[in-house]
Amino acid sequence: MAYSDKVVDHYENPRNVGTLDKNADDVGTGLVGAPACGDVMKLQLKISDDGIIEDAKFKTFGCGSAIASSSLVTEMVKGKSIAYAETISNSTIAEELNLPPVKIHCSVLAEDAIKAAIADYQKKRAAKLANAEATAAAAKA
Amino acid sequence: MKLPIYLDNHATTRCDPAVVEAMLPYLTEVFGNAGSRNHAFGWAAQAGVDQAREQLADLIGADPKEIVYTSGATESDNLAVIGVARFYKDKGRHLITTNIEHKAVLDACHALEKEGFEVTYLPVDKEGIVTAAQVADAIRPDTILVSVMHSNNEIGVVQDIAAIGAVCREKGVIFHSDAVQSLGKIPFDVTKLNVDLVSISAHKMYGPKGIGALYVRRGRPRIRIEPLIFGGGQERGIRSGTHAVHQIVGLGKAAELAKAAFTNGEVDRVRGLRDRLWTKLQTIDEVYINGPDPSDRVRRLPNNLNVSLAYCEGEAMMMAIKDLAVSSGSACTSASLEPSYVLRALGVEVELAHTSIRFGIGRFNTIEEIDYAADLVAAKVGWLREMSPLYELVKEGVDLKSISWTAH
């Protein structure tokens, strides 16, 4: 596959490869794709209380463009708000990397990974808030 | 050592310098049409065509009259399958093949199905083997052709063609075999192997692209085929078209060198390189062989290695080892986004099929290249696994099958 220089760059020098503590309250983890389809992305976002993405890490099993898409996404969201991250669409990723048509699904997967990571964070946060309220109510009584 | 290193000799091979040398005069002084019967230019060209026919026949134990030149193995496979089916259609309309054949056979069968023929696609076992007993069971009174490749281009599995051929002979069914990957690698003799039709390609055995041949048995039984290409009546009317004399001469020379490979040490040397590569790759954690064990000298080609490097997707691996020219059965390397049908036919799990890499060792590879390749693959497996969420999960003790993945 003849890839753009940008894909090759992100593939050869992937940004933000790694793992954050998936049990931490301020970390949202998105695991999308399937081994049988040949690509799986894990995206983790560390998010502050005011909704800013302080850190982003990924690990990806997949072709060059899947790795490049996830690497690019970590760069795009770092230091940005959740609200902004949610607006990143697959077409933005595909255009940025100049992905060939047959590889568009890689950018779709990267978009899904962002959404899954944010959803995981919000679920944790909701649980945490509910927990805190319950504790406060118990203290009052 | 020059980079990148070519290790994709099942896809094509470099022309041997001796082949090129043999061909050159036929592009310059000896330019005649082999069909020009009445002048010296034609006679000289015809002499080249005749000599090549002898060289090729000699390689497979055939009579020169049984060789039909074609444009390559795709045409040979098409001509064998479709040509036999159309000629013998009044005798029967059933064909038998396997589900790991080359697309040139499979798609020819699909085309015949549209013409009203019926095709049985035999499954293979986990090493890629189809047995003579399977073939015997599948033969019906209306079966006219069995087509089973001698050796497979992806996994290097070698079938027991002699046994399958014996079954066909006994039941009076014509037997075709694609021997493209075998010639010059494992002995191939049309009499010992009981074959009636054999597909041959020049560029898989250090000859030029664009030329091949079909062996068509002439005696006991005499095989008849309906031509696919019509015109000047060359090749006894089976395959019209002006002879590509320089290509044919190249094919002949390549066949001569392929025969010599069994006596000049080439076959053993290449096998040694393949074994060395496999020994080194086995030091990597979770590497799986696809096809028969490389130590099996009967059932696996000496120049082929096909491995799955678990948790490392094939296309990403090929990008990581771009100093090596190899190929992969990963979906991401195919236009269809489906992993290799050959690996799937063996029952290789899709997950592992996506991580397969095929090495095809050849005449021009060296020990240094093999060592470099092995070290590079080992290093990049480590690099990709560091990046692989699957490897991380497995190391954490998670069973990947316990996760409900979302297919996309």
Coordinates of C-alpha atoms in Angstrom, one line a residue, chain A:
Chain A
M1 CA 0.0 0.0 0.0
A2 CA 1.4 3.4 -1.0
Y3 CA 0.8 5.6 2.0
S4 CA 1.1 9.4 2.5
D5 CA 4.3 10.6 4.2
K6 CA 2.1 11.5 7.2
V7 CA 0.9 8.0 7.7
V8 CA 4.4 6.7 7.3
D9 CA 5.7 9.3 9.8
H10 CA 3.0 8.4 12.4
Y11 CA 3.6 4.7 11.8
E12 CA 7.4 4.9 12.1
N13 CA 7.3 7.3 15.0
P14 CA 4.1 6.7 16.8
R15 CA 3.1 9.4 19.3
N16 CA 1.9 8.5 22.8
V17 CA 2.2 4.8 22.7
G18 CA 1.5 3.4 26.2
T19 CA -0.9 2.6 28.9
L20 CA -2.6 4.7 31.6
D21 CA -4.1 3.2 34.8
K22 CA -7.5 1.9 33.6
N23 CA -8.8 1.8 37.2
A24 CA -8.1 5.4 37.9
D25 CA -11.2 7.6 38.2
D26 CA -9.8 10.3 35.8
V27 CA -8.9 7.8 33.0
G28 CA -11.4 6.8 30.3
T29 CA -10.5 3.7 28.3
G30 CA -11.9 2.9 24.8
L31 CA -11.2 -0.5 23.3
V32 CA -12.7 -0.8 19.8
G33 CA -12.5 -3.1 16.8
A34 CA -12.0 -6.9 16.7
P35 CA -9.0 -9.2 16.3
A36 CA -10.9 -11.1 13.7
C37 CA -11.2 -8.0 11.6
G38 CA -7.5 -7.3 11.8
D39 CA -7.7 -4.1 13.9
V40 CA -8.1 -3.3 17.6
M41 CA -7.5 0.1 19.1
K42 CA -7.2 1.0 22.7
L43 CA -7.3 4.7 23.5
Q44 CA -6.9 6.1 27.0
L45 CA -7.7 9.7 28.0
K46 CA -6.7 11.3 31.4
I47 CA -9.3 14.0 32.0
S48 CA -9.3 16.8 34.5
D49 CA -12.4 17.7 36.6
D50 CA -13.0 20.7 34.3
G51 CA -13.1 18.4 31.2
I52 CA -9.6 18.9 29.8
I53 CA -7.7 16.0 28.3
E54 CA -4.4 16.1 30.1
D55 CA -2.9 13.0 28.6
A56 CA -3.7 10.5 25.9
K57 CA -2.1 7.1 25.2
F58 CA -2.9 4.4 22.7
K59 CA -2.0 0.8 21.7
T60 CA -3.2 -0.5 18.4
F61 CA -3.2 -3.9 16.6
G62 CA -3.7 -3.2 13.0
C63 CA -2.3 -2.1 9.7
G64 CA -0.1 1.0 9.2
S65 CA -3.0 3.4 8.7
A66 CA -4.8 2.1 11.9
I67 CA -1.7 2.8 13.9
A68 CA -1.2 6.2 12.3
S69 CA -4.9 7.1 12.9
S70 CA -4.7 6.3 16.6
S71 CA -1.3 8.1 16.9
L72 CA -2.8 11.2 15.2
V73 CA -5.8 11.2 17.4
T74 CA -3.8 11.2 20.6
E75 CA -2.0 14.4 19.3
M76 CA -5.3 16.0 18.3
V77 CA -7.0 15.6 21.7
K78 CA -4.1 16.3 24.1
G79 CA -4.7 19.5 26.0
K80 CA -8.1 19.9 24.4
S81 CA -11.6 19.7 26.0
I82 CA -13.9 16.7 25.9
A83 CA -16.3 18.9 24.0
Y84 CA -13.7 19.4 21.2
A85 CA -12.6 15.8 21.2
E86 CA -16.2 14.7 20.6
T87 CA -16.4 16.8 17.5
I88 CA -13.5 14.9 15.8
S89 CA -14.9 12.9 12.9
N90 CA -13.5 10.1 10.9
S91 CA -13.4 12.3 7.8
T92 CA -11.1 14.8 9.6
I93 CA -8.7 12.0 10.5
A94 CA -8.9 10.5 7.0
E95 CA -8.3 13.9 5.3
E96 CA -5.4 14.7 7.7
L97 CA -3.7 11.5 6.9
N98 CA -4.8 11.3 3.2
L99 CA -6.0 7.8 3.7
P100 CA -6.7 5.7 0.6
P101 CA -10.4 4.8 0.3
V102 CA -9.8 1.1 1.3
K103 CA -8.5 2.4 4.6
I104 CA -11.3 4.8 5.6
H105 CA -12.5 2.2 8.2
C106 CA -9.3 2.9 10.2
S107 CA -10.3 6.5 10.7
V108 CA -13.8 5.4 11.7
L109 CA -12.3 3.1 14.3
A110 CA -10.2 6.0 15.7
E111 CA -13.4 8.2 16.0
D112 CA -15.1 5.3 17.8
A113 CA -12.1 5.0 20.1
I114 CA -12.4 8.6 21.2
K115 CA -16.1 8.3 21.8
A116 CA -15.7 5.0 23.7
A117 CA -12.9 6.5 25.9
I118 CA -15.0 9.6 26.8
A119 CA -18.1 7.4 27.5
D120 CA -16.1 5.3 29.8
Y121 CA -14.8 8.4 31.6
Q122 CA -18.2 9.8 32.0
K123 CA -19.6 6.6 33.3
K124 CA -16.9 6.5 35.9
R125 CA -17.5 10.1 36.8
A126 CA -21.3 9.6 37.1
A127 CA -20.7 6.7 39.4
K128 CA -18.2 8.7 41.4
L129 CA -20.6 11.6 41.8
A130 CA -23.5 9.3 42.8
N131 CA -21.2 7.7 45.3
A132 CA -20.2 11.0 46.8
E133 CA -23.8 12.2 47.0
A134 CA -24.8 9.0 48.8
T135 CA -21.9 9.4 51.2
A136 CA -22.8 13.0 51.9
A137 CA -26.5 12.1 52.4
A138 CA -25.5 9.3 54.8
A139 CA -23.3 11.8 56.7
K140 CA -26.2 14.3 57.0
A141 CA -28.5 11.6 58.3

